[in-house]
Coordinates of C-alpha atoms and ligand atoms in Angstrom, one line a residue:
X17 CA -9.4 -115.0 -13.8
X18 CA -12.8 -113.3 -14.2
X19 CA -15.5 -113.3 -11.3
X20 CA -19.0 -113.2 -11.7
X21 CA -22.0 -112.5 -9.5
X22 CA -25.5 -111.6 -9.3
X23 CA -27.0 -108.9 -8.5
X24 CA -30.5 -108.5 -6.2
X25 CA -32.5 -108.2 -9.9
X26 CA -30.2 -110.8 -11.4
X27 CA -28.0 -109.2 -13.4
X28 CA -24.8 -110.8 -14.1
X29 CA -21.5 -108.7 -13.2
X30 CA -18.0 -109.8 -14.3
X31 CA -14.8 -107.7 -14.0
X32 CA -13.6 -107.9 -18.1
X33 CA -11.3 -106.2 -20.3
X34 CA -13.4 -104.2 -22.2
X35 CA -11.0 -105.0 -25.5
X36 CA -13.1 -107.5 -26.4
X37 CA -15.9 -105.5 -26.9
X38 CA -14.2 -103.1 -29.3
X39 CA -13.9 -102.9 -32.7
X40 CA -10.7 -101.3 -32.1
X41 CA -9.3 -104.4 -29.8
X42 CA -8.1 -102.2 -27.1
X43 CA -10.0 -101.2 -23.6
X44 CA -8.7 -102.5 -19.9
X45 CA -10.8 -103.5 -17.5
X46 CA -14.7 -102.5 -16.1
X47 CA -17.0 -104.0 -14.2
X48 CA -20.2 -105.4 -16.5
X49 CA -23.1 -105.8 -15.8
X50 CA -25.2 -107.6 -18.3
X51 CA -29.1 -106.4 -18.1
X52 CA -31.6 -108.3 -19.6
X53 CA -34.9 -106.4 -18.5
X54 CA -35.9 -102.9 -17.1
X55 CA -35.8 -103.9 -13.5
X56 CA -31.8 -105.1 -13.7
X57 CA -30.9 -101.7 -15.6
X58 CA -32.6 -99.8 -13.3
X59 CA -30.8 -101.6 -10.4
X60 CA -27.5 -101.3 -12.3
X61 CA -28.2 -97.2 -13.1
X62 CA -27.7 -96.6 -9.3
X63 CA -24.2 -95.7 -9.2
X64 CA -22.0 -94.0 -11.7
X65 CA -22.0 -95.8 -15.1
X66 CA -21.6 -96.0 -18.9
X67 CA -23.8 -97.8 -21.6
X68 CA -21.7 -100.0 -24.3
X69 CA -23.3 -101.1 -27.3
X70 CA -21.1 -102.7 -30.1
X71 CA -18.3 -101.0 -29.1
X72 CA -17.9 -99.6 -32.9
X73 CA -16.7 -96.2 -32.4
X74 CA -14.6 -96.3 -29.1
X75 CA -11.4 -96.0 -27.7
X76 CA -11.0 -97.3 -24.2
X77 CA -8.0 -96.3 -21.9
X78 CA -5.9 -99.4 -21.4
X79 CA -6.4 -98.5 -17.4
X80 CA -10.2 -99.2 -17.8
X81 CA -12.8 -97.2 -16.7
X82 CA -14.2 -96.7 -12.8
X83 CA -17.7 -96.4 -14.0
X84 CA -20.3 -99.9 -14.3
X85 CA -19.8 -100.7 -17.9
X86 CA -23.9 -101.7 -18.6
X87 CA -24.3 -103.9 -21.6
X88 CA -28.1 -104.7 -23.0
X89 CA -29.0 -108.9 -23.5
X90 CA -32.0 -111.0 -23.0
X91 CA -35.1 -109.2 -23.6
X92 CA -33.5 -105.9 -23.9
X93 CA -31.9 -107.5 -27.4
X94 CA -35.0 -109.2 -28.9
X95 CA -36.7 -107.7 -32.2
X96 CA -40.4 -107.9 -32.5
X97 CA -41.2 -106.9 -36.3
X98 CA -44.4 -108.0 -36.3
X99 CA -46.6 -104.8 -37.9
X100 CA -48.8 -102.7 -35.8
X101 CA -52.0 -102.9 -37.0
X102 CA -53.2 -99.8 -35.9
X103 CA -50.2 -97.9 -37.3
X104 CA -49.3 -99.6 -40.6
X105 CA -50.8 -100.0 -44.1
X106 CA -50.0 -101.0 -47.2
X107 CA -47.1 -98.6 -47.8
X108 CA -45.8 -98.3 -44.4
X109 CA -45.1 -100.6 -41.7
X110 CA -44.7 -99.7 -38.0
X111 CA -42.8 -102.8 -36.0
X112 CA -43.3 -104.3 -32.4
X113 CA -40.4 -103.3 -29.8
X114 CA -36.6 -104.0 -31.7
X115 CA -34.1 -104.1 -28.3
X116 CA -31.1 -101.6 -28.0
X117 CA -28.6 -104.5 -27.7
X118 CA -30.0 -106.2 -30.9
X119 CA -27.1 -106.4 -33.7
X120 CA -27.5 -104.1 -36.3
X121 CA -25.9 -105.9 -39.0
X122 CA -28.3 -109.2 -38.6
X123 CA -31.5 -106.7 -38.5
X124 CA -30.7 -105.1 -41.9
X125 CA -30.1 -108.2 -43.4
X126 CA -33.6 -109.8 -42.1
X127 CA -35.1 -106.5 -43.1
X128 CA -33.5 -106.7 -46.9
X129 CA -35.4 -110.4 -46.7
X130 CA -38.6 -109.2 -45.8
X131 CA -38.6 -106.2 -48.5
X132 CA -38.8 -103.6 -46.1
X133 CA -36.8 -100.3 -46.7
X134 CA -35.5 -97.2 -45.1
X135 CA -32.4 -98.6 -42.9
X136 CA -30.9 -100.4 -46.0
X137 CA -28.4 -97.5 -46.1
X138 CA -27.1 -98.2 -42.8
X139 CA -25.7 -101.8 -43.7
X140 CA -22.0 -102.4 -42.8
X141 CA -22.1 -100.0 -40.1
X142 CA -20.5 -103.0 -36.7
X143 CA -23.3 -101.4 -33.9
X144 CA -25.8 -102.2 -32.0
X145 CA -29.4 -100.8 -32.6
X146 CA -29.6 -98.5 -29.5
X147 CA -25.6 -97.4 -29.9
X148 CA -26.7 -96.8 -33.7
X149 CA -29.6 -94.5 -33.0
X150 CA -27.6 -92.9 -30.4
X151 CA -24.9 -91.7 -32.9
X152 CA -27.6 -91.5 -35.5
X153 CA -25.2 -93.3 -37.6
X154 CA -25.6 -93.1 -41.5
X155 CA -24.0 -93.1 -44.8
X156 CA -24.8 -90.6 -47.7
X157 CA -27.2 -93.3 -48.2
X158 CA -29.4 -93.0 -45.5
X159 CA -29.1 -92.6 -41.4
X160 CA -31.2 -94.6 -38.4
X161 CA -33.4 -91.7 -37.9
X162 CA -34.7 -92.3 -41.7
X163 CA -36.1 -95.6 -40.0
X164 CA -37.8 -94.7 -36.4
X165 CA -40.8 -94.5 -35.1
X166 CA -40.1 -93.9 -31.5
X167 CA -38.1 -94.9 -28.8
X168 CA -37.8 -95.5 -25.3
X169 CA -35.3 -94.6 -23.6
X170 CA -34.4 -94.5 -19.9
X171 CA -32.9 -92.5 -17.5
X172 CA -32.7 -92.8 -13.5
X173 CA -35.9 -93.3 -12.1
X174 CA -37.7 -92.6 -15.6
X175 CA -38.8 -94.4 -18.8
X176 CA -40.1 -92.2 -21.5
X177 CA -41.3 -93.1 -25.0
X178 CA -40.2 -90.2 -27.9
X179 CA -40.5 -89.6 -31.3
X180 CA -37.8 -88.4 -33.8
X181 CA -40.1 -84.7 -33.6
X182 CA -39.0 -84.9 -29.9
X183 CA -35.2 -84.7 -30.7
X184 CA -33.0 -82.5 -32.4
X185 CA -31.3 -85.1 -34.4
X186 CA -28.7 -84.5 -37.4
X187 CA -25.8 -86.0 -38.9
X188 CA -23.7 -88.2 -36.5
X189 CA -26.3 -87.0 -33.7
X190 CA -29.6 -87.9 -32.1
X191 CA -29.5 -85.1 -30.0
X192 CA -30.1 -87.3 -27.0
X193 CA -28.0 -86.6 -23.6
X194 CA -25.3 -88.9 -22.5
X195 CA -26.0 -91.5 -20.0
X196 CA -29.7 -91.6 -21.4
X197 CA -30.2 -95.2 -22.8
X198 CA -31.9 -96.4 -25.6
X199 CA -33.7 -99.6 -24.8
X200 CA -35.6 -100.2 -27.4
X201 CA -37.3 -98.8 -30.5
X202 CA -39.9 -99.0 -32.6
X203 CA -39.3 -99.2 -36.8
X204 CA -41.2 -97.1 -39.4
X205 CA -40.4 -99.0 -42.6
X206 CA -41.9 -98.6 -46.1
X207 CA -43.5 -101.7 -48.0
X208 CA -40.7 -102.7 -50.8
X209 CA -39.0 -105.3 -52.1
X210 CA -36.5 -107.7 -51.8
X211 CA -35.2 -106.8 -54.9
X212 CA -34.9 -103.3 -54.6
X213 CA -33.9 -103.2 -50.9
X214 CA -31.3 -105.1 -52.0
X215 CA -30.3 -103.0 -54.7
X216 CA -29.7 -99.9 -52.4
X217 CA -27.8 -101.9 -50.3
X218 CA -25.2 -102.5 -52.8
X219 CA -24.6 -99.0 -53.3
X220 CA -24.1 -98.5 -49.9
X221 CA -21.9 -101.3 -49.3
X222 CA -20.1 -100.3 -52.6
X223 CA -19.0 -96.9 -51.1
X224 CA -17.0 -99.0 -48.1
X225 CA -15.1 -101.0 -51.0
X226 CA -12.0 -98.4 -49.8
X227 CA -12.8 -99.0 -46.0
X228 CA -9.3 -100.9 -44.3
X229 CA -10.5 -104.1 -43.1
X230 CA -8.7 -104.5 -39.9
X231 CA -9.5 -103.6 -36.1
X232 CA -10.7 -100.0 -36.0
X233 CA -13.1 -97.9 -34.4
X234 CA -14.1 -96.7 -38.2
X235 CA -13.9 -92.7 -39.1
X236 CA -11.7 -90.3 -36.5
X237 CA -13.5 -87.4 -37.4
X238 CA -16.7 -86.0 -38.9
X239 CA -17.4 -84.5 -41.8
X240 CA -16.9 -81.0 -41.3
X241 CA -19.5 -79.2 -43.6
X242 CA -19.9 -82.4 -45.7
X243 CA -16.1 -82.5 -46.6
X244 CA -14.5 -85.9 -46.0
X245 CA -12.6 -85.6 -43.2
X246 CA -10.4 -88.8 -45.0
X247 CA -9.7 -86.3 -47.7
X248 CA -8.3 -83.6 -45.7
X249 CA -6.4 -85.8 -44.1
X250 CA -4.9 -87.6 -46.9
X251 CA -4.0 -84.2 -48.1
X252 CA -2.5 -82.8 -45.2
X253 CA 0.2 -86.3 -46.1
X254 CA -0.9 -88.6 -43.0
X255 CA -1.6 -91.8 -44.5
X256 CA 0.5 -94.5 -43.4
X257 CA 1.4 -92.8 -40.1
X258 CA 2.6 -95.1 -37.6
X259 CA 2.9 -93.9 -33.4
X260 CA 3.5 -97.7 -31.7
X261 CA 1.0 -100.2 -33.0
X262 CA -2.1 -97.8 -34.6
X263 CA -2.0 -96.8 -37.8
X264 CA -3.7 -94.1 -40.2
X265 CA -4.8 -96.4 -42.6
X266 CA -3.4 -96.1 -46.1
X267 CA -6.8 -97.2 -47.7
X268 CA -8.9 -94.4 -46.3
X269 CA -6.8 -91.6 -44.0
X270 CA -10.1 -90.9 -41.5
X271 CA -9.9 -94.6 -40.5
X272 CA -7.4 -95.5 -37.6
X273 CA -6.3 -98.9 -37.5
X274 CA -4.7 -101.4 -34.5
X275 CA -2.1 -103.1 -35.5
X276 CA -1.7 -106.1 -32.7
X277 CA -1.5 -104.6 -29.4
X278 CA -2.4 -100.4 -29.7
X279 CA -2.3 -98.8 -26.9
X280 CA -5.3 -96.1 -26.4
X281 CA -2.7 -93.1 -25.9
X282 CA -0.8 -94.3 -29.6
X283 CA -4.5 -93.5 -30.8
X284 CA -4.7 -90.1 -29.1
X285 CA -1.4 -89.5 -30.5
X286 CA -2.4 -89.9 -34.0
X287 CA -5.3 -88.1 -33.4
X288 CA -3.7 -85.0 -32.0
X289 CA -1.2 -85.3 -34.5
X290 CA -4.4 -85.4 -37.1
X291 CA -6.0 -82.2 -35.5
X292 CA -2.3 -80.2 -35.5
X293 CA -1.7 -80.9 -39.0
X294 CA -5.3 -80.6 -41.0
X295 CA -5.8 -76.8 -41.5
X296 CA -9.8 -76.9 -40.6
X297 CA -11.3 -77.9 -37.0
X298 CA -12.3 -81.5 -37.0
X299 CA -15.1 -82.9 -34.9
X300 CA -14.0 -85.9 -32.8
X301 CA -16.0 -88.7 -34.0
X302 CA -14.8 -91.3 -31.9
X303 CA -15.2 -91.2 -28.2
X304 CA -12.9 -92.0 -25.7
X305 CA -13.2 -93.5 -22.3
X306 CA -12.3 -91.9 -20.2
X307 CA -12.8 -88.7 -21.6
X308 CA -9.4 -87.8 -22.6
X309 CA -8.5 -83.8 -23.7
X310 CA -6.7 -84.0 -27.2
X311 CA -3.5 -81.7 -27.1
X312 CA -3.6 -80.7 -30.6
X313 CA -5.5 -77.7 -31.7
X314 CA -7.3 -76.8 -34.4
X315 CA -6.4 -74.2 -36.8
X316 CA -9.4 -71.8 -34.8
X317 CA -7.9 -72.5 -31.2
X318 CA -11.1 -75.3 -30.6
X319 CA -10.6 -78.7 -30.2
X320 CA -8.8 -79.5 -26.9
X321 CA -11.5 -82.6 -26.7
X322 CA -13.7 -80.3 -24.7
X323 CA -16.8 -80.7 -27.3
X324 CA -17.4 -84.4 -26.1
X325 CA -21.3 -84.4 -25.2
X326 CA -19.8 -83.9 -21.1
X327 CA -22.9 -84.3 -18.6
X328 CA -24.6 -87.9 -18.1
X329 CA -27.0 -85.5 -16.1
X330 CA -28.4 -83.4 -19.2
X331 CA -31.9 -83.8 -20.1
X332 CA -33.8 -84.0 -23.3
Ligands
FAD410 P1 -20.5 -97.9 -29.0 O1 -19.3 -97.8 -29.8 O2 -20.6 -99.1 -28.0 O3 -20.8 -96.6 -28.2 C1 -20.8 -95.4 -28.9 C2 -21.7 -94.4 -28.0 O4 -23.0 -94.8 -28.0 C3 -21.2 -94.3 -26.6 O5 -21.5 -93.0 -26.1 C4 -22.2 -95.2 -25.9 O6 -22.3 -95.0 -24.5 C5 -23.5 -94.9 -26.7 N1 -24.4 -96.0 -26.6 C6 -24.2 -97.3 -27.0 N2 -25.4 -98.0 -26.8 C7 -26.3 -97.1 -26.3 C8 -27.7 -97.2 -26.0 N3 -28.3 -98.4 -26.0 N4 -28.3 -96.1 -25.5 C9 -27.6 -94.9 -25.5 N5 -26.4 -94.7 -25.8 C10 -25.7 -95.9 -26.2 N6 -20.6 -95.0 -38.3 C11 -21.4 -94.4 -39.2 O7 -22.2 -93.5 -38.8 N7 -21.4 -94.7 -40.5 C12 -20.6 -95.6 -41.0 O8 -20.6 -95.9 -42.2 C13 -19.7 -96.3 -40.1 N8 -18.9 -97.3 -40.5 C14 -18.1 -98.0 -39.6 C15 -17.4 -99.0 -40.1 C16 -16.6 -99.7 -39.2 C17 -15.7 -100.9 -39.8 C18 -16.6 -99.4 -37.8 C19 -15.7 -100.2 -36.9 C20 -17.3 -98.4 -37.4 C21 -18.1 -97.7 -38.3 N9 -18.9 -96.6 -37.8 C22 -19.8 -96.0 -38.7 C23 -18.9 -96.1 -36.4 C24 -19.9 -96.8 -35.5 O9 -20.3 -98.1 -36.0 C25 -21.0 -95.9 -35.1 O10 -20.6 -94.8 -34.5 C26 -22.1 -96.6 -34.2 O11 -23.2 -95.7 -34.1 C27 -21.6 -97.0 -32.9 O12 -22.5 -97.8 -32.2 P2 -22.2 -98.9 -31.1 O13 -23.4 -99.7 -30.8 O14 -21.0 -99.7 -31.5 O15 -21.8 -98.0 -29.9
EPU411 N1 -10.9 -89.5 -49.9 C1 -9.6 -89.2 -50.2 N2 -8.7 -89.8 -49.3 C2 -9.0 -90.6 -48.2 C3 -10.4 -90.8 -48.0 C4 -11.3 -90.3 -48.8 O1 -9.2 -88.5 -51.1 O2 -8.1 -91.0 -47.5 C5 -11.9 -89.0 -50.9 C6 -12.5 -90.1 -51.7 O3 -11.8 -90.4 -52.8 C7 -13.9 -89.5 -52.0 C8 -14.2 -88.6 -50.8 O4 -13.0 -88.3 -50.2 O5 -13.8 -88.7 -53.2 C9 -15.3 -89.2 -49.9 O6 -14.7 -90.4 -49.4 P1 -15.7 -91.6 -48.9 O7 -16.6 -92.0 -50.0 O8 -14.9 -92.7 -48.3 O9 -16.6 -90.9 -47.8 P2 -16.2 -90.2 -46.5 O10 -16.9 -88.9 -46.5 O11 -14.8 -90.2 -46.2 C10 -18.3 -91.1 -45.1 C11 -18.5 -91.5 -43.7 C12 -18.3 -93.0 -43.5 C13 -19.2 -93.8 -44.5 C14 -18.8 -93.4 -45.9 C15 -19.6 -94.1 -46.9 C16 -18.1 -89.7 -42.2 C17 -17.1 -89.1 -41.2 N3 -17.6 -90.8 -42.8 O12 -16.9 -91.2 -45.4 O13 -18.7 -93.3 -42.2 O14 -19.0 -95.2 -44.3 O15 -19.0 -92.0 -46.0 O16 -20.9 -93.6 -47.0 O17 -19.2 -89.2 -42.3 C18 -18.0 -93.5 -39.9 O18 -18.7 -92.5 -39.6 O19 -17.4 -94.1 -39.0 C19 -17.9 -93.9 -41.3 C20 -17.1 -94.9 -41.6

């Protein structure tokens, strides 16, 4: 039976498995608190916590986590794409407020409606905005940083508003500290077409033909040096691997896939069996709660799980 209370600013909180907010289908239990304005996720910031957006590239122990588990609703998911007058023209356009928790999948496709380009490439990626531009998650076709104007994020005690200059953003990376959240941003889009946004969008959503479609956090592992990290794998002869219920999928081997009932540790497993057997080091790409060290090594000694970006307390 779940409970669920108030706190003094009015957030909801309710003890939940956090499975059902994966991709993956696995994660135990948290306490969440669901903050719909700055005030509530200030309150909730107080004591130790983590920020969940679509739950699209985690793996949750099946214990839980001890940390507040702080998801963004009400106003801190509402777009505004109205143009800013004072910032677009008839080539660009520079949007109102678009909330961390907003959907990503729904705002490309209004986006593709309304002609406007520059996030096109991002379609099919299961996130939400503010977990999307944390990752700075992309295809070959084009990342969320292609598509920002600023953003605000917030920290203990401290809103600020930043540009892309501000932040040493790259592939899979925005470069901003853990713990920091992204509450909102604003877009920087360029005047196109239906047609044509459209168009790019299909290309993108072409190269995922291959993608398995069942529960899965997505890719393992990044790229390392723009190698596929799928290839490698498939190479070193891991596709179809089995440890309990997850499985390295036999349609693309960077993908790891749940069964019916995984367990987080039959995950690890694959994944230290993954870093054991691929002769390059390989970047975790997922992230697991609680921040478990991977036994396998990498063919340089690296790679015990260590490189997970540690601190909530670092700064930009
Ligand atoms: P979560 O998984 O909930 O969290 C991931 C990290 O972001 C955590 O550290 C979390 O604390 C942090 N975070 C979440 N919200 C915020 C916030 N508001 N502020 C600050 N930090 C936050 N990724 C790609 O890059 N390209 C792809 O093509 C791609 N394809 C995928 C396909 C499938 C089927 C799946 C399941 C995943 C895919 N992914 C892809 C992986 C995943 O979607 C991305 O990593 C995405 O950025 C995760 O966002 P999220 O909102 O789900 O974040
Ligand atoms: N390949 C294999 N075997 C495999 C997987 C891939 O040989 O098991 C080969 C393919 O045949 C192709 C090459 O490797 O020649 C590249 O494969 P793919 O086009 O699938 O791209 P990728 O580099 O493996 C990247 C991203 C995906 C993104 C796709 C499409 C990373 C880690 N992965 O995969 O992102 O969706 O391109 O643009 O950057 C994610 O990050 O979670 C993710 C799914």
């Amino acid at each position: 039976m779940t409970t669920t209370s108030s706190s003094r600013s009015g957030a909801r909180i309710e003890r939940l498995a956090l499975s059902r907010f994966t991709t993956l289908g696995v994660g135990g239990p948290a306490e969440v608190w669901f903050v719909s304005d700055h005030a509530q996720l200030h309150e909730a910031m107080q004591a130790p916590y983590r920020i969940l957006g679509g739950g699209s590239n985690l793996v949750i122990a099946d214990d839980g986590v001890p940390e507040r588990v702080i998801r963004l609703t009400g106003a801190l998911a509402e777009r505004d794409l109205t143009p800013d007058p004072e910032l677009s023209d008839e080539e660009q356009l520079v949007t109102g407020w678009v909330g961390g928790g907003v959907p990503l999948p729904g705002l490309i496709r209004t986006l593709q409606k309304l002609g406007l380009s520059n996030l096109e490439g991002t379609v099919g990626i299961p996130a939400q905005v503010g977990g999307a531009v944390w990752m700075n998650a992309g295809t070959r076709y084009g990342e969320m940083f292609d598509g920002l104007h600023s953003l605000e994020i917030v920290t203990p005690g401290e809103v600020r508003v930043v540009t892309p200059d501000d932040l040493p953003w790259g592939y899979r990376d925005s470069g901003i500290p853990r713990g920091h959240i992204v509450t909102r941003v604003r877009l920087k889009l360029r005047r196109s077409t239906p047609q044509e946004v459209l168009e790019k969008m299909t290309l993108a959503d072409t190269a995922r033909k291959g993608q398995p479609k069942m529960k899965t956090p997505g890719c393992a592992f990044k790229n390392p040096g723009g190698v596929s990290a799928g290839r490698l794998i498939d190479e070193a002869g891991l596709k179809g691997t089995r440890v309990g219920q997850a499985l390295i999928a036999p349609e693309h081997a960077n993908f790891i896939v749940n069964l019916g009932g995984a367990a987080a540790a039959d995950v690890h497993a694959l994944l230290d069996l993954i870093r054991g057997r691929v002769g390059l080091p390989l970047e975790l790409e997922y992230e697991l709660w609680p921040e478990a060290p991977l036994a396998g090594l990498a063919a340089d000694g690296s790679g015990t799980g260590g490189e997970q970006r540690a601190a909530s307390t670092g700064t930009l």
